[in-house]
Amino acid sequence: MCRWLAYLGNPIYLEELIYKPKHSLIDQSLAARTSETTTNGDGFGVGWYGNRVTPGVYRNIQPAWNDNNLKDLAAQIASPLFLAHVRAATSTAVQQTNCHPFRYDKWLFVHNGVIDNFKHIKRDLALAIAPDLYPFIEGSTDSEIMFYLALTFGLADDPVNALEMMVGFIEQVSQDNGGTTSIQMTLGISEGKRLIAVRYSTIGQSRTLYCSKNWRACQELNPECDIFSENARLVVSEPLTDLTDDWEEVPESTAIIIQSDHTVTQSFQPRSFQ
Amino acid sequence: MCRWLAYLGNPIYLEELIYKPKHSLIDQSLAARTSETTTNGDGFGVGWYGNRVTPGVYRNIQPAWNDNNLKDLAAQIASPLFLAHVRAATSTAVQQTNCHPFRYDKWLFVHNGVIDNFKHIKRDLALAIAPDLYPFIEGSTDSEIMFYLALTFGLADDPVNALEMMVGFIEQVSQDNGGTTSIQMTLGISEGKRLIAVRYSTIGQSRTLYCSKNWRACQELNPECDIFSENARLVVSEPLTDLTDDWEEVPESTAIIIQSDHTVTQSFQPRSFQ
Amino acid sequence: MCRWLAYLGNPIYLEELIYKPKHSLIDQSLAARTSETTTNGDGFGVGWYGNRVTPGVYRNIQPAWNDNNLKDLAAQIASPLFLAHVRAATSTAVQQTNCHPFRYDKWLFVHNGVIDNFKHIKRDLALAIAPDLYPFIEGSTDSEIMFYLALTFGLADDPVNALEMMVGFIEQVSQDNGGTTSIQMTLGISEGKRLIAVRYSTIGQSRTLYCSKNWRACQELNPECDIFSENARLVVSEPLTDLTDDWEEVPESTAIIIQSDHTVTQSFQPRSFQ
Amino acid sequence: MCRWLAYLGNPIYLEELIYKPKHSLIDQSLAARTSETTTNGDGFGVGWYGNRVTPGVYRNIQPAWNDNNLKDLAAQIASPLFLAHVRAATSTAVQQTNCHPFRYDKWLFVHNGVIDNFKHIKRDLALAIAPDLYPFIEGSTDSEIMFYLALTFGLADDPVNALEMMVGFIEQVSQDNGGTTSIQMTLGISEGKRLIAVRYSTIGQSRTLYCSKNWRACQELNPECDIFSENARLVVSEPLTDLTDDWEEVPESTAIIIQSDHTVTQSFQPRSFQ
C-alpha cells in the first residue's frame, strides 16, 4: 500500500517534508511502519502549486530513495501547497502514468488504497466516465479511474459531494458484481486553494491518516529550524515523526477541507445510486 | 511512424536481423529512410517463440540504439519465429506497456500506422472490446486497441477475417464521427506457427511493407555467412539492405500468411458493419 | 555530437528557451541541423541557479523530446542563469552520471566535442586529477574528466587559465601517445555569476558556437512575447532560429566571459606542459 | 547489502531459482531476512552461459520485483551455469554499469560486501589496475574495482591466488590509510566451467554464504518438480527456503571451486604485499 503527504501553509522547500524529517516520506518508501507492505518502491510523484495556474508534477518509476533528480528538485522548489506520494503497486504496471499525483486542469489527486476486485469491474467503471474525459486516462490504475469518476460527478463544483458520488457508484458496481469490501481509500486532493483529505472504507477499517492540529506539529519535524507559519497544516498517511498531542488521527468516514484561514471537518457518506 | 520486421525460418540469433544488416532495425531507429519521422527512438520491443508455448517479450522505453541489454539478448537468443519493432510515438506516453509487440496468450502483434482522430473515438472502440478481454489492456495506444478488437472478433479462429472485421469496425466508427482517412496500418501477427502480414489504409496510400521472395533475400543481408534455410522468410517495414529482385513490395490491401512450407497471399477487405 | 545552450539575464522560465523557439533544444535533440549526428537522444540535462547557493541539476537518460517531467519542470522553474544539454553518446554508456551538466560545488560544466583516442589515454588523464577530487568522478565520459582536470588546475580561482591548462595537458598527453587531432570542444561553464563559453579544437576546425549580441537576439526567438531584459545573453551550439545580425559566431580559439553588466572576449591558448 | 545466487548443473530455466522458490531472490529483493538492509531495490543483474563463448548479461536499475522483462527472460532462457544479484547500493549511483554481474571476456563476477572507506582509497586502488584494463571500467563501485584488480593479478590463470592478491592488496592500502576493517565480501565468479565462491572479511565476521551439499538441496526448493541432475549445485547469500541438512554454511576465509564432477574447498588467505 502507498504512503502520501500533503502540505498547505507558507512556502517551504519540498525537501523540508519529503527528506528531512526523521521518518520522512523517503524513509517510508524503504520501510513504512504502519503499512502492510513494507516497501513502497514502485514509483514516486510530487505535485506542487507554484507561480503558474497549472500545478507542476514530477513522477518517476525509480524508487524515491535513489532518485537524484528528486533530491535536487526538492532542494530547489518551494511551494505553499503540495502533495507527494510513494507507490507500492498492487497489480498494475510500474510506469509514470500510474504514479500519483494524477492531474487534470488545476486538480491534483493522490490515493492510498484499493478497489476490491478492480479487474473484474474496471470496464463498468470506465464506461461511467464522461466521454469527453475518457481520452485523458493515461494509465491503468484504479486510482486514476476514481479521479476521473470524481471529475465526471462534478469535482470542480462540489468536491466532497463528487467524491461521495464516486464512492457510492463504485460500491454499487462492486456489490452488483458480488463484492463486499468494495473500496479502501485515503485521498488527498487540491485545486490550488483548498486541501481536501478523505478517509473512508466500505467495511469501516480504513488505512491510517493523520492531520496536524497546529503549526507546532510541523515544527516538531525539524526542531532546529523555525520555518512554518501559524496556519501551516500537514496531512500524512503515517506520522513523519513520533506522534504527539499536536497530531490527530482522521476519524473513519471523514472529509477534511483545509484552507489557509480555516479548516472544516465533515462526515463522508457515499451517495446511493439505487 | 514505427518500423518493424518479422522472421520465420530456421532458428537464428536475433542479432542476425536486428543488428547485423547494413540498414538494420537498430540503424532504422536512428534514421529511417522511407519513414516520415526520421527517428524511432520512443521504445523498442521484440517477441520470440522459443521452447515454451508462450512467446517471450522484451520491451524497453530507451532508444534501441543504446540498449546494452538488447545487444546481449539478441546475441544469446535464437528463434525460428520472431517480430521486432522500433517505435516513434504519435501522441501517447513512452512507456513499456505502449511498446510493441503486444501479447495475449500465444499471440504477438506489431503495428505501424495510426487511427485517424483516435482520441476522439477511443472510447467507442474500447467499448466494443469483449468485457473479459478489456481488463488486459495495459497501455494507451491505438495499436493495443486494434489488437484487442481483433481478438474480440475471433483472431484465434480466423485471423484474417478478424482483422478485416476490426478494420471495418474502426472505419465505421471513424466515419460515424466525421473521419475520412480512418486508418493507416501495416501489421505483423503470429501465434507461433503462421506469420501474418497485412498492408492496408482507408485511402489506399499505405506505409511501405516488403516481403522476401526466397532465402536469398535473407542471405543478401549478411553475404559472408550462410545461415538461412530454404524456407526462411522475412517481412520488413523498409528494406534492411538495397532492394533486389529477391524482394517484393506487398501490394495495397493485401494479407500474406507465411508458414514453414508455403505462403498464401490474399486480398484484404474490411468487413462492413452497417 | 551534442548540443547545448546557456542563458544569463533576467529570470525566465526554462521553457522559453528549451521548448518554445522554432528550432529549440528539444527540436535539436531530434534533428540537429549543423551537427554530424542528426539525433541527440542519449540523455538530457539542465542546471540552473535559483535561490540557493548550489545550483539545481536535472538529468535524464530518456530522449529529451519525450520527457514529460522535463516539460513540467521547464514550465515551473524560472532562473536568471542556466545551461541545458542534449547528448549524443560517442562510446560511453547512456546513464545519468554521463549526462551534462556536471556539477561540483557551485560550478556547472557542459561540453560538446571529444577527446581523440580517449580510451587509450583515459588513465593518464585520470591520474592527473587531484586525489581529493578523484572520488567525485561518477561517470565514464571524457567530458567529466575534462571538468575535473580544470578543477585540479584552478578553475575556481582563474577559470580561463585553468581551462587553458586543461587543454594543454590533454594535448600533451595525446601527442605523447601519438595523437594528432587531440581535442574538439565547445564549453559552457558557470559558478552562478559569470557565464564562460569557449570554442577550441587542436586542428582549428571547431564545432559551431554562437553568441547573441544583444537582447533582440533573444527576443527574435519568441517575437510575440516581450520578456527579456536588456542585458539578456544567450550562447548556443547552433541557432535556435534563423541567424540574424543580432547573432555572431564565436571565433576559433576564443573564450567569452559574460557577466550581467559586461562581456569580455579573449583569445584561448592552451598552456604548454613541456 | 546485496544478495546473490549462483548455479552450476544441468540446464534449467532461470526462473526455477530466481522466481519460484519460496524465499526466492526476487522475494529477497523486497525483504531479505539475514541482511542488514531489508530492501535490495537498487538494481538487478543476471549473467548466464549459453551456446556462445561470451556469457549473456542482463542488468536493470529497476527493482527486480517489478521488472516484467526479467520475468519473461527468466521463463525463456535456460542455462547450466548462471549468477544472479540484487543490489542495495551503499553510496554509489544506481545505474546499469554499477549492477552486477560485471563481465570481462568470459568472466562473470558478483559481490556482496563493501570496501571500508572506499572513497578515500579508490584512487590508489584504481592506479594498481593494469593500464590496458583500466579503460574497461564503466561504473563507480568498489565491486568493479575489485574485479579489475583480480584480473590484473591473474584471475584468468590462477583465480583463487589472484583473488587472494586482490584482497591482500586492498587490505594493505586500507591499512596504509588508517583503516582497520578493510574489506567485507562474498564473491561468486565463473569463466563458464568452474563456479568459484569465496567468503571472507578482514575482521572475520563475514556476510552469510551457503552452499548446497547435493542435488536434494536444489530439489527442496521446488518439491513438486524433478528437474535437477545429481551434480547440480547452488551457492546463495541466504537460503532460498528453510535450511536443511542438505545445506552447509561456507566457513569464514574459505574458497569453494565447484565443477561439474567435483568440488574443492580450500582456505582463503590474503597475500601480503609488504
CSV table of N, CA, C and O in Angstrom, one decimal, chain D residues 65-118:
chain,number,residue,atom,x,y,z
D,65,TRP,N,11.7,-6.9,-8.4
D,65,TRP,CA,10.3,-7.4,-8.2
D,65,TRP,C,9.3,-6.8,-9.2
D,65,TRP,O,8.2,-7.4,-9.3
D,66,ASN,N,9.6,-5.7,-9.8
D,66,ASN,CA,8.6,-5.2,-10.8
D,66,ASN,C,9.2,-5.1,-12.2
D,66,ASN,O,8.7,-4.3,-13.0
D,67,ASP,N,10.1,-6.0,-12.6
D,67,ASP,CA,10.7,-5.9,-13.9
D,67,ASP,C,10.1,-7.0,-14.7
D,67,ASP,O,10.4,-8.2,-14.7
D,68,ASN,N,9.2,-6.6,-15.6
D,68,ASN,CA,8.5,-7.6,-16.4
D,68,ASN,C,9.4,-8.2,-17.5
D,68,ASN,O,9.2,-9.4,-17.8
D,69,ASN,N,10.4,-7.5,-17.9
D,69,ASN,CA,11.3,-8.1,-18.9
D,69,ASN,C,12.0,-9.3,-18.2
D,69,ASN,O,12.2,-10.3,-18.8
D,70,LEU,N,12.5,-9.1,-17.0
D,70,LEU,CA,13.2,-10.1,-16.3
D,70,LEU,C,12.3,-11.4,-16.1
D,70,LEU,O,12.8,-12.5,-16.3
D,71,LYS,N,11.0,-11.2,-15.8
D,71,LYS,CA,10.1,-12.3,-15.7
D,71,LYS,C,10.1,-13.1,-17.0
D,71,LYS,O,10.1,-14.4,-16.9
D,72,ASP,N,10.0,-12.4,-18.1
D,72,ASP,CA,10.0,-13.2,-19.4
D,72,ASP,C,11.3,-13.8,-19.7
D,72,ASP,O,11.3,-15.0,-20.1
D,73,LEU,N,12.4,-13.1,-19.5
D,73,LEU,CA,13.7,-13.7,-19.8
D,73,LEU,C,13.9,-14.9,-18.9
D,73,LEU,O,14.5,-15.9,-19.4
D,74,ALA,N,13.6,-14.9,-17.7
D,74,ALA,CA,13.8,-16.0,-16.8
D,74,ALA,C,13.0,-17.2,-17.1
D,74,ALA,O,13.3,-18.3,-16.8
D,75,ALA,N,11.9,-16.9,-17.8
D,75,ALA,CA,11.0,-18.0,-18.3
D,75,ALA,C,11.5,-18.6,-19.6
D,75,ALA,O,11.1,-19.8,-19.9
D,76,GLN,N,12.2,-17.9,-20.4
D,76,GLN,CA,12.6,-18.3,-21.7
D,76,GLN,C,14.0,-18.9,-21.8
D,76,GLN,O,14.3,-19.7,-22.6
D,77,ILE,N,14.9,-18.4,-20.9
D,77,ILE,CA,16.3,-18.7,-21.0
D,77,ILE,C,16.7,-19.8,-20.0
D,77,ILE,O,16.4,-19.7,-18.8
D,78,ALA,N,17.3,-20.9,-20.6
D,78,ALA,CA,17.8,-22.0,-19.8
D,78,ALA,C,19.3,-22.0,-19.8
D,78,ALA,O,19.9,-21.6,-20.8
D,79,SER,N,19.9,-22.4,-18.7
D,79,SER,CA,21.4,-22.3,-18.7
D,79,SER,C,21.9,-23.3,-17.7
D,79,SER,O,21.3,-23.5,-16.6
D,80,PRO,N,23.1,-23.9,-17.9
D,80,PRO,CA,23.7,-24.8,-16.9
D,80,PRO,C,24.6,-24.1,-15.9
D,80,PRO,O,25.1,-24.7,-15.0
D,81,LEU,N,24.7,-22.8,-16.1
D,81,LEU,CA,25.6,-22.0,-15.2
D,81,LEU,C,25.3,-20.6,-15.2
D,81,LEU,O,25.4,-19.9,-16.2
D,82,PHE,N,24.8,-20.1,-14.1
D,82,PHE,CA,24.4,-18.6,-14.1
D,82,PHE,C,24.5,-18.0,-12.7
D,82,PHE,O,24.5,-18.7,-11.7
D,83,LEU,N,24.7,-16.7,-12.7
D,83,LEU,CA,24.8,-15.9,-11.4
D,83,LEU,C,23.8,-14.8,-11.5
D,83,LEU,O,23.7,-14.1,-12.5
D,84,ALA,N,23.1,-14.6,-10.4
D,84,ALA,CA,22.1,-13.5,-10.3
D,84,ALA,C,22.3,-12.7,-9.0
D,84,ALA,O,22.8,-13.2,-8.0
D,85,HIS,N,22.0,-11.4,-9.1
D,85,HIS,CA,22.4,-10.5,-8.0
D,85,HIS,C,21.3,-9.4,-7.8
D,85,HIS,O,20.9,-8.8,-8.8
D,86,VAL,N,20.9,-9.1,-6.6
D,86,VAL,CA,20.1,-8.0,-6.3
D,86,VAL,C,20.9,-7.0,-5.5
D,86,VAL,O,21.5,-7.4,-4.5
D,87,ARG,N,20.8,-5.7,-5.8
D,87,ARG,CA,21.7,-4.7,-5.2
D,87,ARG,C,21.0,-3.8,-4.2
D,87,ARG,O,19.9,-3.4,-4.4
D,88,ALA,N,21.7,-3.6,-3.2
D,88,ALA,CA,21.4,-2.5,-2.2
D,88,ALA,C,22.5,-1.5,-2.3
D,88,ALA,O,23.6,-1.8,-1.7
D,89,ALA,N,22.4,-0.4,-3.0
D,89,ALA,CA,23.5,0.5,-3.1
D,89,ALA,C,24.0,1.0,-1.8
D,89,ALA,O,23.2,1.3,-0.9
D,90,THR,N,25.3,1.1,-1.6
D,90,THR,CA,25.8,1.7,-0.4
D,90,THR,C,26.0,3.2,-0.6
D,90,THR,O,25.2,4.0,0.0
D,91,SER,N,26.8,3.6,-1.5
D,91,SER,CA,26.9,5.1,-1.7
D,91,SER,C,27.2,5.5,-3.1
D,91,SER,O,27.6,6.6,-3.3
D,92,THR,N,27.1,4.6,-4.0
D,92,THR,CA,27.3,4.9,-5.4
D,92,THR,C,26.0,4.9,-6.2
D,92,THR,O,25.0,4.3,-5.7
D,93,ALA,N,26.1,5.5,-7.4
D,93,ALA,CA,24.9,5.7,-8.2
D,93,ALA,C,24.2,4.4,-8.5
D,93,ALA,O,24.8,3.4,-8.7
D,94,VAL,N,22.8,4.5,-8.7
D,94,VAL,CA,22.1,3.4,-9.2
D,94,VAL,C,22.0,3.5,-10.7
D,94,VAL,O,21.3,4.4,-11.3
D,95,GLN,N,22.9,2.8,-11.4
D,95,GLN,CA,23.0,2.8,-12.8
D,95,GLN,C,23.4,1.4,-13.3
D,95,GLN,O,24.0,0.7,-12.6
D,96,GLN,N,23.0,1.1,-14.6
D,96,GLN,CA,23.3,-0.2,-15.1
D,96,GLN,C,24.8,-0.6,-14.9
D,96,GLN,O,25.1,-1.8,-14.6
D,97,THR,N,25.7,0.3,-15.1
D,97,THR,CA,27.1,0.0,-15.1
D,97,THR,C,27.6,-0.3,-13.6
D,97,THR,O,28.7,-0.7,-13.4
D,98,ASN,N,26.7,-0.1,-12.6
D,98,ASN,CA,27.1,-0.4,-11.3
D,98,ASN,C,26.4,-1.7,-10.8
D,98,ASN,O,26.5,-2.1,-9.7
D,99,CYS,N,25.6,-2.3,-11.7
D,99,CYS,CA,24.9,-3.5,-11.4
D,99,CYS,C,25.8,-4.7,-11.6
D,99,CYS,O,26.6,-4.7,-12.6
D,100,HIS,N,25.6,-5.7,-10.9
D,100,HIS,CA,26.4,-7.0,-11.0
D,100,HIS,C,25.5,-7.9,-11.9
D,100,HIS,O,24.3,-7.8,-12.0
D,101,PRO,N,26.0,-8.9,-12.5
D,101,PRO,CA,27.5,-9.3,-12.6
D,101,PRO,C,28.2,-8.3,-13.5
D,101,PRO,O,27.7,-7.8,-14.5
D,102,PHE,N,29.5,-8.1,-13.1
D,102,PHE,CA,30.5,-7.5,-14.0
D,102,PHE,C,31.0,-8.6,-15.0
D,102,PHE,O,31.2,-9.7,-14.6
D,103,ARG,N,31.3,-8.2,-16.2
D,103,ARG,CA,31.8,-9.1,-17.2
D,103,ARG,C,33.0,-8.6,-17.8
D,103,ARG,O,33.1,-7.5,-18.2
D,104,TYR,N,34.0,-9.5,-18.0
D,104,TYR,CA,35.2,-9.2,-18.8
D,104,TYR,C,35.5,-10.5,-19.6
D,104,TYR,O,35.8,-11.5,-18.9
D,105,ASP,N,35.5,-10.4,-20.9
D,105,ASP,CA,35.8,-11.6,-21.7
D,105,ASP,C,34.8,-12.7,-21.2
D,105,ASP,O,33.6,-12.5,-21.3
D,106,LYS,N,35.3,-13.8,-20.8
D,106,LYS,CA,34.4,-14.9,-20.4
D,106,LYS,C,34.0,-14.9,-19.0
D,106,LYS,O,33.1,-15.6,-18.5
D,107,TRP,N,34.5,-14.0,-18.2
D,107,TRP,CA,34.4,-14.0,-16.8
D,107,TRP,C,33.2,-13.1,-16.3
D,107,TRP,O,32.9,-12.1,-16.8
D,108,LEU,N,32.5,-13.7,-15.3
D,108,LEU,CA,31.5,-13.0,-14.6
D,108,LEU,C,31.8,-12.9,-13.1
D,108,LEU,O,32.5,-13.8,-12.6
D,109,PHE,N,31.4,-11.8,-12.5
D,109,PHE,CA,31.8,-11.5,-11.1
D,109,PHE,C,30.6,-10.9,-10.3
D,109,PHE,O,30.1,-9.8,-10.8
D,110,VAL,N,30.2,-11.5,-9.2
D,110,VAL,CA,29.2,-10.8,-8.3
D,110,VAL,C,29.8,-10.7,-6.9
D,110,VAL,O,30.7,-11.5,-6.5
D,111,HIS,N,29.4,-9.7,-6.2
D,111,HIS,CA,30.0,-9.3,-4.9
D,111,HIS,C,28.9,-8.9,-4.0
D,111,HIS,O,28.0,-8.1,-4.3
D,112,ASN,N,29.0,-9.3,-2.7
D,112,ASN,CA,28.2,-8.8,-1.7
D,112,ASN,C,29.1,-8.3,-0.6
D,112,ASN,O,29.9,-9.1,-0.1
D,113,GLY,N,29.1,-7.0,-0.2
D,113,GLY,CA,30.0,-6.5,0.8
D,113,GLY,C,30.4,-5.1,0.5
D,113,GLY,O,29.7,-4.4,-0.2
D,114,VAL,N,31.6,-4.8,1.1
D,114,VAL,CA,32.0,-3.4,1.0
D,114,VAL,C,33.5,-3.2,1.3
D,114,VAL,O,34.0,-4.0,2.0
D,115,ILE,N,34.1,-2.3,0.6
D,115,ILE,CA,35.5,-1.9,1.0
D,115,ILE,C,35.4,-0.7,2.0
D,115,ILE,O,34.7,0.3,1.6
D,116,ASP,N,36.0,-0.9,3.1
D,116,ASP,CA,35.9,0.1,4.1
D,116,ASP,C,36.6,1.4,3.6
D,116,ASP,O,37.7,1.4,3.0
D,117,ASN,N,35.9,2.5,3.8
D,117,ASN,CA,36.4,3.8,3.4
D,117,ASN,C,36.8,3.9,2.0
D,117,ASN,O,37.8,4.5,1.6
D,118,PHE,N,36.0,3.4,1.1
D,118,PHE,CA,36.3,3.2,-0.3
D,118,PHE,C,36.6,4.5,-1.0
D,118,PHE,O,37.6,4.6,-1.7
